[in-house]
């Protein structure tokens, strides 16, 4: 039984990975986990958080609005900026798994 569940989970991860950009367009599904190079994050939630907490300064398309563009960055660079602050950006705008989800989303979309 356990083996079956593991197999099913593997299959759904595979389907999610093949969905590519679809995940980004499914922001309403807040339990839409996807595996990136760093682990599994809720990228739909990450996008929502970005639009609510980051877009005002960094632009809805990540290319900057007042603050700099947040494209071409790694997950670690984004998470470091969110957790510790960067320049005049305050630390801790988003914390915990929200910070991880938004960092994974910024890395993914900013490197497409
Ligand atoms: C109040 C405006 C503001 C908000 C909101 C904000 N930032 Fe920033 N951010 C800045 C400023 C200012 C900098 C410093 C660099 C610059 O001048 O653009 C910065 C820097 C960064 C950097 C470092 C960029 C680099 O090239 O190293 C990242 C990554 C980043 N922000 C991500 C985010 C994320 C993710 C969020 C949402 C959780 C967010 N920021 C919210 C203003 C903001």
GROMACS .gro file of C-alpha atoms and ligand atoms in nm:
model
  155
    1UNK     CA    1   0.000   0.000   0.000
    2UNK     CA    2   0.277   0.236   0.093
    3UNK     CA    3   0.447   0.160  -0.234
    4UNK     CA    4   0.131   0.250  -0.427
    5UNK     CA    5   0.105   0.587  -0.255
    6UNK     CA    6   0.469   0.663  -0.327
    7UNK     CA    7   0.416   0.568  -0.690
    8UNK     CA    8   0.109   0.790  -0.719
    9UNK     CA    9   0.291   1.084  -0.563
   10UNK     CA   10   0.579   1.033  -0.802
   11UNK     CA   11   0.343   1.030  -1.095
   12UNK     CA   12   0.170   1.353  -0.993
   13UNK     CA   13   0.505   1.526  -0.940
   14UNK     CA   14   0.605   1.415  -1.288
   15UNK     CA   15   0.286   1.559  -1.434
   16UNK     CA   16   0.336   1.886  -1.244
   17UNK     CA   17   0.694   1.912  -1.370
   18UNK     CA   18   0.579   1.860  -1.729
   19UNK     CA   19   0.315   2.132  -1.684
   20UNK     CA   20   0.588   2.397  -1.693
   21UNK     CA   21   0.440   2.744  -1.713
   22UNK     CA   22   0.093   2.615  -1.631
   23UNK     CA   23   0.185   2.615  -1.263
   24UNK     CA   24   0.245   2.989  -1.273
   25UNK     CA   25  -0.096   3.044  -1.430
   26UNK     CA   26  -0.274   2.845  -1.163
   27UNK     CA   27  -0.233   3.096  -0.883
   28UNK     CA   28  -0.576   3.014  -0.745
   29UNK     CA   29  -0.463   2.663  -0.652
   30UNK     CA   30  -0.276   2.736  -0.333
   31UNK     CA   31  -0.172   2.376  -0.270
   32UNK     CA   32   0.004   2.337  -0.602
   33UNK     CA   33   0.344   2.213  -0.490
   34UNK     CA   34   0.622   2.186  -0.741
   35UNK     CA   35   0.971   2.051  -0.710
   36UNK     CA   36   1.252   2.286  -0.815
   37UNK     CA   37   1.624   2.228  -0.795
   38UNK     CA   38   1.614   2.325  -0.428
   39UNK     CA   39   1.319   2.122  -0.303
   40UNK     CA   40   0.942   2.135  -0.312
   41UNK     CA   41   0.768   2.469  -0.285
   42UNK     CA   42   0.419   2.604  -0.339
   43UNK     CA   43   0.491   2.821  -0.640
   44UNK     CA   44   0.130   2.932  -0.683
   45UNK     CA   45   0.137   3.067  -0.331
   46UNK     CA   46   0.481   3.215  -0.402
   47UNK     CA   47   0.338   3.410  -0.692
   48UNK     CA   48   0.050   3.542  -0.482
   49UNK     CA   49   0.291   3.652  -0.211
   50UNK     CA   50   0.513   3.823  -0.468
   51UNK     CA   51   0.223   4.016  -0.618
   52UNK     CA   52   0.106   4.124  -0.271
   53UNK     CA   53   0.436   4.198  -0.099
   54UNK     CA   54   0.704   4.256  -0.363
   55UNK     CA   55   0.551   4.375  -0.691
   56UNK     CA   56   0.502   4.734  -0.572
   57UNK     CA   57   0.881   4.780  -0.557
   58UNK     CA   58   1.013   4.517  -0.797
   59UNK     CA   59   0.738   4.524  -1.063
   60UNK     CA   60   0.470   4.271  -1.150
   61UNK     CA   61   0.701   4.123  -1.414
   62UNK     CA   62   1.013   4.127  -1.189
   63UNK     CA   63   1.183   4.395  -1.401
   64UNK     CA   64   1.178   4.657  -1.128
   65UNK     CA   65   0.948   4.944  -1.024
   66UNK     CA   66   1.145   5.186  -0.810
   67UNK     CA   67   1.367   4.908  -0.678
   68UNK     CA   68   1.589   4.696  -0.902
   69UNK     CA   69   1.491   4.401  -1.118
   70UNK     CA   70   1.484   4.063  -0.944
   71UNK     CA   71   1.564   3.850  -1.247
   72UNK     CA   72   1.849   3.604  -1.297
   73UNK     CA   73   1.890   3.542  -0.924
   74UNK     CA   74   1.926   3.210  -0.745
   75UNK     CA   75   1.689   3.086  -0.476
   76UNK     CA   76   1.956   3.147  -0.212
   77UNK     CA   77   2.014   3.507  -0.323
   78UNK     CA   78   1.644   3.588  -0.311
   79UNK     CA   79   1.588   3.416   0.023
   80UNK     CA   80   1.889   3.596   0.172
   81UNK     CA   81   1.751   3.933   0.059
   82UNK     CA   82   1.403   3.855   0.193
   83UNK     CA   83   1.521   3.720   0.528
   84UNK     CA   84   1.811   3.961   0.595
   85UNK     CA   85   1.705   4.265   0.393
   86UNK     CA   86   1.898   4.423   0.104
   87UNK     CA   87   1.995   4.786   0.070
   88UNK     CA   88   1.699   4.991   0.189
   89UNK     CA   89   1.466   4.690   0.172
   90UNK     CA   90   1.373   4.588   0.525
   91UNK     CA   91   1.439   4.233   0.651
   92UNK     CA   92   1.152   3.997   0.721
   93UNK     CA   93   0.887   4.132   0.482
   94UNK     CA   94   0.790   3.767   0.445
   95UNK     CA   95   0.899   3.485   0.677
   96UNK     CA   96   0.905   3.106   0.709
   97UNK     CA   97   0.764   2.892   0.430
   98UNK     CA   98   0.616   3.203   0.266
   99UNK     CA   99   0.970   3.339   0.222
  100UNK     CA  100   1.079   3.004   0.074
  101UNK     CA  101   0.781   2.984  -0.164
  102UNK     CA  102   0.827   3.339  -0.291
  103UNK     CA  103   1.203   3.285  -0.335
  104UNK     CA  104   1.147   2.967  -0.536
  105UNK     CA  105   0.893   3.148  -0.755
  106UNK     CA  106   1.121   3.449  -0.814
  107UNK     CA  107   1.409   3.218  -0.904
  108UNK     CA  108   1.198   3.014  -1.144
  109UNK     CA  109   1.020   3.300  -1.322
  110UNK     CA  110   1.323   3.531  -1.313
  111UNK     CA  111   1.534   3.277  -1.498
  112UNK     CA  112   1.285   3.183  -1.770
  113LIG     C1  113   0.950   4.886  -0.011
  113LIG     C2  114   1.000   4.839  -0.136
  113LIG     C3  115   1.042   4.694  -0.146
  113LIG     C4  116   0.964   4.582  -0.124
  113LIG     C5  117   0.818   4.578  -0.080
  113LIG     C6  118   1.047   4.469  -0.155
  113LIG     N1  119   1.171   4.509  -0.194
  113LIG    FE1  120   1.324   4.388  -0.250
  113LIG     N2  121   1.448   4.549  -0.261
  113LIG     C7  122   1.410   4.680  -0.240
  113LIG     C8  123   1.528   4.764  -0.248
  113LIG     C9  124   1.531   4.915  -0.235
  113LIG    C10  125   1.639   4.678  -0.270
  113LIG    C11  126   1.787   4.714  -0.281
  113LIG    C12  127   1.836   4.712  -0.420
  113LIG    C13  128   1.767   4.818  -0.502
  113LIG     O1  129   1.791   4.937  -0.480
  113LIG     O2  130   1.684   4.781  -0.587
  113LIG    C14  131   1.582   4.543  -0.278
  113LIG    C15  132   1.658   4.430  -0.306
  113LIG    C16  133   1.606   4.306  -0.327
  113LIG    C17  134   1.682   4.192  -0.374
  113LIG    C18  135   1.829   4.188  -0.407
  113LIG    C19  136   1.847   4.218  -0.553
  113LIG    C20  137   1.986   4.185  -0.601
  113LIG     O3  138   2.011   4.212  -0.719
  113LIG     O4  139   2.066   4.131  -0.525
  113LIG    C21  140   1.594   4.089  -0.385
  113LIG    C22  141   1.624   3.947  -0.430
  113LIG    C23  142   1.464   4.138  -0.345
  113LIG     N3  143   1.475   4.270  -0.311
  113LIG    C24  144   1.349   4.061  -0.343
  113LIG    C25  145   1.230   4.105  -0.287
  113LIG    C26  146   1.118   4.017  -0.262
  113LIG    C27  147   1.113   3.869  -0.295
  113LIG    C28  148   1.022   4.093  -0.205
  113LIG    C29  149   0.888   4.050  -0.151
  113LIG    C30  150   0.891   3.958  -0.038
  113LIG    C31  151   1.073   4.229  -0.195
  113LIG     N4  152   1.200   4.230  -0.245
  113LIG    C32  153   1.002   4.338  -0.147
  113LIG    C33  154   1.282   4.726  -0.218
  113LIG    C34  155   1.174   4.646  -0.188
   0.00000   0.00000   0.00000
